[in-house]
Amino acid sequence: AIDMRSLYTKAGRLSYDPGFMATASCQSAISYIDGEKGELLYRGYPIEQLAVSCDYMDTCFLLLKGELPTPAEKAEFNNNVADYAMVHEQMQFFFRGFRRDAHPMAVLVAIVGALSAFYHDSLDINDPIHRELAAQRLLAHMPTLVAMSYKYSIGQPFIYPRKDLYYTANFMRMMFGTPIEDYKINDVLVRALDRIFILHADHEQNASTTTVRLAGSSGANPFACISAGIACLWGPAHGGANEAALSMIRSIGSVDKVGEFVKSVKDPANQARLMGFGHRVYKNIDPRATLMRETCHEVLNELGLNNDPLFKIALEIERVALEDDYFVSRKLYPNVDFYSGIVQSALGIPSNIFTGIFALARTVGWIAQWKEMISDPEQRIGRPRQLYVGQPRRDVPPRQK
Ligand code: ACO
């Protein structure tokens, strides 16, 4: 039985809200979702417009500073980020401590957390210069670290970043280049990955962002906070969904098996889910999914993979589900992860790196949210209460000496 006295605190009556379905944990001016309309805004700008007119560096500037950059501001921003792309040389020894077959996300969680052991000059969260420096390092280091975690997992040498390349092109070169053959940059493919980055850059108080804020609310340093966010993102219900969606599509195997598969998902006895479908907030089409579907067409076209069987299966799943009352009545539509796995796989990115790509893209959102929280005068340590349902007070029985 619940002790009714525990329902009242100094702050007022407690609300019991598992999963924070009806709780706003903060005020924020960064991104906005209207789940009913299927709308996502970054600093007021619709994601559809940003995805067409801006690149990821514009988006990062916007999220961090509140406005889109002027050409001069953008040149300076790009330059600063490029300056910090190289990680401390000592970090490669840290990588070498891991097994080669470790999941790259396990490595990434540790490596990003370890940045706080490398950069003592950006740990004072009360100093705006330290905060700026940490933000810049995190944003600039993520592509290098994700590429290093991939290269390490396949036993290839690390590729150093280059200052003259755009952020996303640089990342692709560090992923796919080798010392004996440089990576040939294809603008269509760079633009596709850049769009994935834009679409994943921020998404208000999702689980990983809330984790970053909660970790940061104790005064923890930003590297530790982002590492906590990455750990949360790795879960299959959050950032791991695109990997799960792609393996689901692969396991279905052919278009004619889609109907049977969708039927099996609906059976409560199977406790299965259609991966890449549904969203806690969007109860209409996820606007990012529409953009990702378009990118999927562009990439497959560019690579001559128009008849890609995985994409055909995906389209069939979408068709069957959107005509099925089970999905329609529960407002379960494809989310961005449904298509992003197919795009990434066409780009040559292995599925165990998908969540790393998501973490790379979301880092700017996490940093913007962390900075906003730190400078909010109402900010205090995040400390939810609970409804205690355990034993009432009792005495320890005599123990054997
Ligand atoms: N497939 C089949 N049924 C589903 C699905 C799905 N993907 N998602 C929800 N449902 C059903 C539930 O079984 C439940 O049915 P019931 O009312 O008969 O019990 C109903 O829809 C409501 O489900 P909830 O779990 O309450 O929805 P919630 O908002 O908590 O979950 C979530 C959202 C976690 C995203 C869920 O839809 C899901 O697991 N989807 C698959 C994983 C996925 O794609 N995650 C990516 C999220 S987006 C992102 O992180 C970028």
Short mmCIF file of C-alpha atoms and ligand atoms in Angstrom, two decimals:
data_model
loop_
_atom_site.label_atom_id
_atom_site.label_comp_id
_atom_site.label_asym_id
_atom_site.label_seq_id
_atom_site.Cartn_x
_atom_site.Cartn_y
_atom_site.Cartn_z
CA ALA A 1 0.00 0.00 0.00
CA ILE A 2 1.20 3.52 -0.75
CA ASP A 3 1.89 5.75 2.24
CA MET A 4 -0.36 8.71 1.40
CA ARG A 5 1.90 11.11 3.33
CA SER A 6 4.56 10.48 0.70
CA LEU A 7 2.29 12.07 -1.92
CA TYR A 8 2.93 15.51 -0.42
CA THR A 9 6.26 17.33 -0.41
CA LYS A 10 7.47 20.87 0.26
CA ALA A 11 7.05 21.50 -3.49
CA GLY A 12 3.38 20.42 -3.47
CA ARG A 13 1.48 17.31 -4.39
CA LEU A 14 3.49 14.63 -6.17
CA SER A 15 2.42 13.47 -9.59
CA TYR A 16 3.12 9.89 -10.54
CA ASP A 17 4.16 9.95 -14.18
CA PRO A 18 6.14 6.91 -15.35
CA GLY A 19 8.02 7.70 -18.55
CA PHE A 20 7.34 11.43 -17.96
CA MET A 21 4.40 11.30 -20.35
CA ALA A 22 2.85 14.47 -18.88
CA THR A 23 5.82 16.22 -17.28
CA ALA A 24 7.78 19.17 -18.70
CA SER A 25 11.19 18.93 -17.05
CA CYS A 26 12.50 22.29 -18.28
CA GLN A 27 11.88 25.36 -20.39
CA SER A 28 13.72 25.33 -23.70
CA ALA A 29 13.98 27.57 -26.76
CA ILE A 30 15.88 25.12 -28.96
CA SER A 31 13.50 22.77 -30.74
CA TYR A 32 9.74 22.30 -30.87
CA ILE A 33 7.60 19.34 -31.88
CA ASP A 34 3.90 19.40 -32.64
CA GLY A 35 3.17 15.69 -32.55
CA GLU A 36 -0.40 16.04 -33.79
CA LYS A 37 0.56 18.13 -36.82
CA GLY A 38 3.80 16.24 -37.45
CA GLU A 39 5.90 19.40 -37.21
CA LEU A 40 9.49 19.87 -36.04
CA LEU A 41 11.10 23.30 -35.66
CA TYR A 42 14.70 24.18 -34.80
CA ARG A 43 14.75 27.67 -33.26
CA GLY A 44 11.44 28.29 -35.07
CA TYR A 45 12.53 27.11 -38.52
CA PRO A 46 10.68 24.08 -40.02
CA ILE A 47 12.90 21.05 -40.52
CA GLU A 48 11.68 20.75 -44.13
CA GLN A 49 13.14 24.18 -44.96
CA LEU A 50 16.39 23.62 -43.09
CA ALA A 51 16.91 20.25 -44.82
CA VAL A 52 16.59 21.87 -48.24
CA SER A 53 18.26 25.27 -47.76
CA CYS A 54 20.93 24.68 -45.13
CA ASP A 55 23.76 22.30 -44.38
CA TYR A 56 24.62 20.66 -41.08
CA MET A 57 27.10 23.37 -40.07
CA ASP A 58 24.37 26.03 -40.53
CA THR A 59 22.12 23.84 -38.39
CA CYS A 60 24.76 23.48 -35.68
CA PHE A 61 25.32 27.24 -35.57
CA LEU A 62 21.57 27.79 -35.40
CA LEU A 63 21.03 25.33 -32.57
CA LEU A 64 23.98 26.60 -30.55
CA LYS A 65 23.56 30.33 -31.12
CA GLY A 66 19.87 30.81 -31.89
CA GLU A 67 20.18 32.30 -35.41
CA LEU A 68 21.43 31.13 -38.79
CA PRO A 69 24.98 32.31 -39.51
CA THR A 70 25.92 35.09 -41.90
CA PRO A 71 28.48 33.96 -44.54
CA ALA A 72 31.32 35.46 -42.47
CA GLU A 73 30.08 33.80 -39.27
CA LYS A 74 29.75 30.51 -41.07
CA ALA A 75 33.28 30.66 -42.46
CA GLU A 76 34.64 31.36 -38.98
CA PHE A 77 32.53 28.60 -37.41
CA ASN A 78 33.59 26.01 -40.03
CA ASN A 79 37.18 27.03 -39.52
CA ASN A 80 37.01 26.72 -35.72
CA VAL A 81 35.37 23.31 -35.91
CA ALA A 82 37.96 22.12 -38.44
CA ASP A 83 40.74 23.37 -36.12
CA TYR A 84 39.56 21.04 -33.37
CA ALA A 85 38.90 17.97 -35.52
CA MET A 86 42.14 16.24 -34.56
CA VAL A 87 41.99 14.37 -31.25
CA HIS A 88 44.80 14.11 -28.72
CA GLU A 89 47.36 11.66 -30.10
CA GLN A 90 47.31 9.78 -26.79
CA MET A 91 43.70 8.75 -27.45
CA GLN A 92 44.76 6.10 -29.91
CA PHE A 93 46.37 4.17 -27.05
CA PHE A 94 43.10 4.35 -25.21
CA PHE A 95 41.39 2.75 -28.23
CA ARG A 96 43.99 0.02 -28.28
CA GLY A 97 42.89 -1.13 -24.83
CA PHE A 98 39.60 -2.39 -26.26
CA ARG A 99 38.93 -5.71 -27.93
CA ARG A 100 38.59 -5.27 -31.69
CA ASP A 101 35.20 -7.01 -31.61
CA ALA A 102 33.75 -4.61 -29.00
CA HIS A 103 30.58 -2.85 -30.14
CA PRO A 104 31.70 0.57 -31.45
CA MET A 105 29.03 2.20 -29.22
CA ALA A 106 30.59 0.64 -26.12
CA VAL A 107 33.90 2.16 -27.21
CA LEU A 108 32.31 5.53 -27.99
CA VAL A 109 30.66 5.83 -24.57
CA ALA A 110 34.05 5.27 -22.92
CA ILE A 111 36.09 7.42 -25.28
CA VAL A 112 33.82 10.47 -25.05
CA GLY A 113 33.71 10.17 -21.25
CA ALA A 114 37.50 9.93 -21.29
CA LEU A 115 37.82 13.32 -23.02
CA SER A 116 37.45 14.85 -19.57
CA ALA A 117 40.72 13.15 -18.64
CA PHE A 118 42.42 14.87 -21.59
CA TYR A 119 41.08 18.41 -21.45
CA HIS A 120 41.45 19.90 -17.99
CA ASP A 121 41.17 23.38 -19.48
CA SER A 122 37.51 22.95 -20.38
CA LEU A 123 35.98 21.36 -17.30
CA ASP A 124 34.93 24.41 -15.28
CA ILE A 125 31.24 24.62 -16.09
CA ASN A 126 30.96 28.05 -14.45
CA ASP A 127 33.47 29.57 -16.85
CA PRO A 128 31.90 30.53 -20.23
CA ILE A 129 35.27 30.15 -21.99
CA HIS A 130 35.61 26.58 -20.70
CA ARG A 131 32.04 25.84 -21.79
CA GLU A 132 32.69 27.19 -25.30
CA LEU A 133 35.91 25.22 -25.60
CA ALA A 134 34.26 21.98 -24.48
CA ALA A 135 31.38 22.53 -26.93
CA GLN A 136 33.78 23.13 -29.80
CA ARG A 137 35.87 20.08 -28.96
CA LEU A 138 32.88 17.79 -28.67
CA LEU A 139 31.35 18.93 -31.95
CA ALA A 140 34.66 18.72 -33.81
CA HIS A 141 35.88 15.47 -32.24
CA MET A 142 32.77 13.36 -32.76
CA PRO A 143 33.33 12.57 -36.48
CA THR A 144 36.96 11.69 -35.75
CA LEU A 145 36.03 9.47 -32.79
CA VAL A 146 33.17 7.68 -34.56
CA ALA A 147 35.44 7.03 -37.58
CA MET A 148 38.22 5.83 -35.26
CA SER A 149 35.84 3.43 -33.50
CA TYR A 150 34.88 2.02 -36.92
CA LYS A 151 38.45 1.76 -38.19
CA TYR A 152 39.50 0.10 -34.95
CA SER A 153 36.70 -2.47 -35.22
CA ILE A 154 37.84 -3.52 -38.72
CA GLY A 155 41.55 -3.43 -37.93
CA GLN A 156 42.44 -0.59 -40.28
CA PRO A 157 44.73 2.35 -39.46
CA PHE A 158 43.10 5.55 -38.23
CA ILE A 159 42.75 8.27 -40.87
CA TYR A 160 43.53 11.80 -39.67
CA PRO A 161 41.04 14.61 -40.39
CA ARG A 162 41.80 17.22 -43.04
CA LYS A 163 41.26 20.90 -42.47
CA ASP A 164 40.27 21.76 -46.02
CA LEU A 165 37.25 19.44 -46.17
CA TYR A 166 33.67 20.14 -45.13
CA TYR A 167 32.63 18.44 -41.85
CA THR A 168 30.57 15.61 -43.40
CA ALA A 169 32.96 14.97 -46.32
CA ASN A 170 35.80 14.82 -43.81
CA PHE A 171 33.91 12.24 -41.78
CA MET A 172 33.27 10.06 -44.85
CA ARG A 173 36.93 10.23 -45.80
CA MET A 174 37.99 9.22 -42.27
CA MET A 175 35.51 6.32 -42.44
CA PHE A 176 36.23 5.02 -45.91
CA GLY A 177 39.67 6.31 -46.91
CA THR A 178 42.79 4.22 -46.34
CA PRO A 179 46.48 5.16 -46.39
CA ILE A 180 46.80 3.44 -49.78
CA GLU A 181 43.63 4.85 -51.40
CA ASP A 182 42.04 8.21 -50.66
CA TYR A 183 38.24 8.36 -50.53
CA LYS A 184 36.59 9.86 -53.63
CA ILE A 185 34.09 12.39 -52.41
CA ASN A 186 30.65 12.13 -54.03
CA ASP A 187 28.56 15.26 -53.40
CA VAL A 188 25.21 13.45 -53.59
CA LEU A 189 26.29 11.00 -50.91
CA VAL A 190 27.82 13.71 -48.71
CA ARG A 191 24.59 15.68 -48.99
CA ALA A 192 22.58 12.57 -48.00
CA LEU A 193 24.64 11.98 -44.88
CA ASP A 194 24.57 15.68 -44.12
CA ARG A 195 20.77 15.49 -44.22
CA ILE A 196 20.80 12.56 -41.79
CA PHE A 197 22.89 14.78 -39.49
CA ILE A 198 20.45 17.71 -39.86
CA LEU A 199 17.40 15.54 -39.16
CA HIS A 200 18.94 14.04 -36.03
CA ALA A 201 20.51 17.21 -34.63
CA ASP A 202 17.94 17.90 -31.90
CA HIS A 203 14.56 16.64 -30.78
CA GLU A 204 13.54 18.40 -27.58
CA GLN A 205 13.47 16.34 -24.36
CA ASN A 206 13.95 12.80 -25.71
CA ALA A 207 15.49 10.17 -23.42
CA SER A 208 19.16 10.86 -24.24
CA THR A 209 18.78 14.65 -24.08
CA THR A 210 17.00 14.32 -20.75
CA THR A 211 19.86 12.10 -19.61
CA VAL A 212 22.40 14.77 -20.64
CA ARG A 213 20.45 17.43 -18.74
CA LEU A 214 19.98 15.24 -15.68
CA ALA A 215 23.66 14.31 -15.58
CA GLY A 216 24.58 17.97 -16.10
CA SER A 217 22.23 19.15 -13.37
CA SER A 218 24.65 17.80 -10.76
CA GLY A 219 27.44 19.95 -12.21
CA ALA A 220 29.09 17.04 -14.03
CA ASN A 221 31.47 18.11 -16.79
CA PRO A 222 30.15 18.25 -20.39
CA PHE A 223 32.20 15.30 -21.66
CA ALA A 224 30.76 13.09 -18.93
CA CYS A 225 27.24 14.36 -19.70
CA ILE A 226 27.49 13.66 -23.43
CA SER A 227 28.91 10.23 -22.69
CA ALA A 228 25.82 9.55 -20.52
CA GLY A 229 23.65 10.70 -23.44
CA ILE A 230 25.43 8.31 -25.81
CA ALA A 231 24.89 5.43 -23.38
CA CYS A 232 21.16 6.17 -23.28
CA LEU A 233 20.94 6.59 -27.04
CA TRP A 234 22.33 3.11 -27.56
CA GLY A 235 19.08 1.48 -26.33
CA PRO A 236 16.98 -0.23 -29.05
CA ALA A 237 13.86 1.85 -28.24
CA HIS A 238 15.81 5.05 -28.95
CA GLY A 239 18.91 5.36 -31.16
CA GLY A 240 19.26 1.67 -31.80
CA ALA A 241 15.97 1.57 -33.72
CA ASN A 242 17.43 2.07 -37.21
CA GLU A 243 19.78 -0.87 -36.75
CA ALA A 244 16.80 -2.90 -35.51
CA ALA A 245 14.59 -1.69 -38.39
CA LEU A 246 17.16 -2.68 -41.01
CA SER A 247 17.70 -6.12 -39.51
CA MET A 248 13.92 -6.59 -39.37
CA ILE A 249 13.66 -5.69 -43.09
CA ARG A 250 16.52 -8.06 -43.89
CA SER A 251 14.92 -10.85 -41.86
CA ILE A 252 11.62 -10.49 -43.77
CA GLY A 253 13.63 -11.25 -46.90
CA SER A 254 11.10 -10.60 -49.67
CA VAL A 255 8.09 -8.44 -50.52
CA ASP A 256 5.63 -11.35 -50.53
CA LYS A 257 6.42 -12.14 -46.86
CA VAL A 258 5.56 -8.63 -45.62
CA GLY A 259 1.83 -9.26 -45.05
CA GLU A 260 2.49 -12.34 -42.94
CA PHE A 261 5.18 -10.52 -40.92
CA VAL A 262 3.00 -7.49 -40.19
CA LYS A 263 0.22 -9.85 -39.07
CA SER A 264 2.59 -11.59 -36.65
CA VAL A 265 3.62 -8.24 -35.13
CA LYS A 266 -0.01 -7.50 -34.27
CA ASP A 267 -0.42 -10.70 -32.31
CA PRO A 268 0.00 -9.72 -28.63
CA ALA A 269 1.33 -13.21 -27.88
CA ASN A 270 4.45 -12.41 -29.95
CA GLN A 271 5.22 -9.19 -28.07
CA ALA A 272 6.85 -7.94 -31.27
CA ARG A 273 7.03 -4.41 -32.68
CA LEU A 274 7.36 -3.08 -36.15
CA MET A 275 10.75 -1.43 -35.75
CA GLY A 276 10.91 2.09 -37.19
CA PHE A 277 7.20 2.61 -36.54
CA GLY A 278 5.61 4.68 -33.80
CA HIS A 279 6.83 7.58 -31.75
CA ARG A 280 6.16 8.86 -28.26
CA VAL A 281 5.38 12.36 -29.48
CA TYR A 282 4.51 12.16 -33.19
CA LYS A 283 1.00 10.90 -33.60
CA ASN A 284 1.09 11.78 -37.26
CA ILE A 285 3.82 11.21 -39.86
CA ASP A 286 7.29 12.04 -38.52
CA PRO A 287 8.36 14.94 -40.83
CA ARG A 288 11.90 13.60 -40.73
CA ALA A 289 10.67 10.28 -42.16
CA THR A 290 9.25 12.04 -45.24
CA LEU A 291 12.60 13.76 -45.87
CA MET A 292 14.55 10.56 -45.24
CA ARG A 293 12.34 8.65 -47.66
CA GLU A 294 13.17 11.25 -50.35
CA THR A 295 16.90 10.98 -49.55
CA CYS A 296 16.61 7.21 -49.77
CA HIS A 297 15.36 7.54 -53.38
CA GLU A 298 18.19 9.97 -54.26
CA VAL A 299 20.94 7.78 -52.83
CA LEU A 300 19.68 4.56 -54.39
CA ASN A 301 19.33 6.37 -57.70
CA GLU A 302 22.86 7.78 -57.50
CA LEU A 303 24.27 4.34 -56.72
CA GLY A 304 22.18 2.55 -59.36
CA LEU A 305 20.36 0.58 -56.64
CA ASN A 306 16.82 1.50 -57.69
CA ASN A 307 15.76 -2.10 -57.49
CA ASP A 308 17.25 -2.56 -54.05
CA PRO A 309 15.17 -5.38 -52.49
CA LEU A 310 15.44 -3.86 -48.99
CA PHE A 311 13.88 -0.60 -50.14
CA LYS A 312 11.08 -2.49 -51.89
CA ILE A 313 10.36 -4.44 -48.70
CA ALA A 314 10.36 -1.18 -46.73
CA LEU A 315 7.86 0.42 -49.12
CA GLU A 316 5.64 -2.63 -48.87
CA ILE A 317 5.73 -2.59 -45.05
CA GLU A 318 4.75 1.05 -45.16
CA ARG A 319 1.87 0.35 -47.57
CA VAL A 320 0.53 -2.62 -45.59
CA ALA A 321 0.80 -0.90 -42.21
CA LEU A 322 -0.79 2.33 -43.36
CA GLU A 323 -3.83 0.40 -44.57
CA ASP A 324 -4.11 -1.63 -41.39
CA ASP A 325 -6.51 -0.57 -38.66
CA TYR A 326 -4.14 -1.77 -35.91
CA PHE A 327 -1.50 0.80 -36.92
CA VAL A 328 -3.91 3.52 -38.03
CA SER A 329 -5.98 3.44 -34.83
CA ARG A 330 -2.82 3.61 -32.68
CA LYS A 331 -1.39 6.38 -34.87
CA LEU A 332 1.71 4.35 -35.64
CA TYR A 333 3.50 5.84 -38.66
CA PRO A 334 7.05 5.28 -39.94
CA ASN A 335 9.63 7.29 -38.00
CA VAL A 336 12.95 8.60 -39.31
CA ASP A 337 14.74 5.39 -38.36
CA PHE A 338 12.67 3.35 -40.74
CA TYR A 339 14.52 4.80 -43.76
CA SER A 340 17.80 6.00 -42.30
CA GLY A 341 19.10 2.44 -41.94
CA ILE A 342 18.57 1.77 -45.65
CA VAL A 343 20.29 5.04 -46.60
CA GLN A 344 23.25 4.41 -44.33
CA SER A 345 23.65 0.88 -45.51
CA ALA A 346 23.65 2.12 -49.15
CA LEU A 347 26.35 4.62 -48.16
CA GLY A 348 28.48 1.69 -47.01
CA ILE A 349 28.04 2.32 -43.29
CA PRO A 350 27.81 -0.96 -41.37
CA SER A 351 24.80 -1.31 -39.08
CA ASN A 352 26.86 -1.40 -35.87
CA ILE A 353 27.90 2.21 -36.65
CA PHE A 354 24.34 3.54 -37.20
CA THR A 355 23.84 4.58 -33.60
CA GLY A 356 27.30 6.17 -33.63
CA ILE A 357 26.16 8.29 -36.59
CA PHE A 358 23.07 9.28 -34.62
CA ALA A 359 25.25 10.19 -31.62
CA LEU A 360 27.53 12.25 -33.86
CA ALA A 361 24.55 14.17 -35.27
CA ARG A 362 22.80 14.61 -31.91
CA THR A 363 25.91 15.86 -30.10
CA VAL A 364 25.17 19.44 -31.17
CA GLY A 365 21.65 19.19 -29.73
CA TRP A 366 22.97 17.74 -26.48
CA ILE A 367 25.54 20.53 -26.20
CA ALA A 368 22.97 23.24 -26.97
CA GLN A 369 20.61 21.77 -24.35
CA TRP A 370 23.40 21.41 -21.79
CA LYS A 371 24.50 25.02 -22.33
CA GLU A 372 20.93 26.25 -22.07
CA MET A 373 20.47 24.34 -18.82
CA ILE A 374 23.70 25.61 -17.28
CA SER A 375 22.76 29.24 -17.93
CA ASP A 376 19.13 28.89 -16.76
CA PRO A 377 18.75 30.68 -13.41
CA GLU A 378 15.96 28.26 -12.45
CA GLN A 379 18.17 25.25 -13.03
CA ARG A 380 18.55 22.91 -10.05
CA ILE A 381 19.64 19.35 -9.59
CA GLY A 382 17.21 16.93 -11.23
CA ARG A 383 15.82 14.82 -8.47
CA PRO A 384 12.48 13.05 -9.07
CA ARG A 385 10.60 11.52 -6.17
CA GLN A 386 8.94 8.09 -6.12
CA LEU A 387 5.89 6.31 -4.83
CA TYR A 388 7.28 3.88 -2.30
CA VAL A 389 5.55 0.51 -2.52
CA GLY A 390 8.05 -1.55 -0.47
CA GLN A 391 7.94 -2.92 3.08
CA PRO A 392 6.73 -0.66 5.87
CA ARG A 393 9.24 0.05 8.67
CA ARG A 394 10.33 -3.18 10.38
CA ASP A 395 13.08 -4.37 12.73
CA VAL A 396 16.06 -6.48 11.65
CA PRO A 397 15.58 -9.98 13.17
CA PRO A 398 18.40 -11.39 15.35
CA ARG A 399 21.28 -12.52 13.10
CA GLN A 400 23.59 -15.50 13.63
CA LYS A 401 26.95 -14.29 14.99
N1 ACO B 1 4.76 -1.92 -33.61
C1 ACO B 1 3.62 -2.48 -33.18
N2 ACO B 1 2.87 -1.98 -32.17
C2 ACO B 1 3.32 -0.86 -31.59
C3 ACO B 1 4.50 -0.21 -31.99
C4 ACO B 1 5.23 -0.79 -33.05
N3 ACO B 1 6.36 -0.22 -33.49
N4 ACO B 1 4.70 0.90 -31.23
C5 ACO B 1 3.67 0.94 -30.38
N5 ACO B 1 2.83 -0.12 -30.59
C6 ACO B 1 1.56 -0.38 -29.91
C7 ACO B 1 1.78 -0.91 -28.51
O1 ACO B 1 1.85 -2.32 -28.50
C8 ACO B 1 0.56 -0.37 -27.81
O2 ACO B 1 -0.52 -1.18 -28.18
P1 ACO B 1 -1.72 -1.48 -27.12
O3 ACO B 1 -2.37 -0.15 -26.92
O4 ACO B 1 -2.58 -2.49 -27.80
O5 ACO B 1 -1.05 -2.00 -25.88
C9 ACO B 1 0.34 1.00 -28.46
O6 ACO B 1 0.91 0.87 -29.77
C10 ACO B 1 1.00 2.15 -27.71
O7 ACO B 1 2.39 1.80 -27.50
P2 ACO B 1 3.32 2.46 -26.38
O8 ACO B 1 4.44 1.50 -26.09
O9 ACO B 1 2.48 2.92 -25.24
O10 ACO B 1 3.86 3.72 -27.13
P3 ACO B 1 5.07 4.61 -26.65
O11 ACO B 1 4.75 5.99 -27.01
O12 ACO B 1 5.44 4.34 -25.23
O13 ACO B 1 6.29 4.03 -27.54
C11 ACO B 1 8.01 3.81 -29.10
C12 ACO B 1 6.95 4.73 -28.51
C13 ACO B 1 9.00 3.33 -28.00
C14 ACO B 1 8.81 4.57 -30.15
C15 ACO B 1 7.30 2.59 -29.76
O14 ACO B 1 6.41 3.03 -30.76
C16 ACO B 1 8.27 1.57 -30.33
O15 ACO B 1 8.77 0.71 -29.59
N6 ACO B 1 8.58 1.65 -31.66
C17 ACO B 1 9.53 0.77 -32.27
C18 ACO B 1 10.95 1.24 -31.95
C19 ACO B 1 11.31 2.51 -32.70
O16 ACO B 1 11.09 2.62 -33.90
N7 ACO B 1 11.91 3.46 -31.97
C20 ACO B 1 12.38 4.73 -32.56
C21 ACO B 1 11.82 5.91 -31.87
S1 ACO B 1 12.24 7.36 -32.75
C22 ACO B 1 13.83 7.73 -32.33
O17 ACO B 1 14.37 7.34 -31.32
C23 ACO B 1 14.57 8.58 -33.31
#
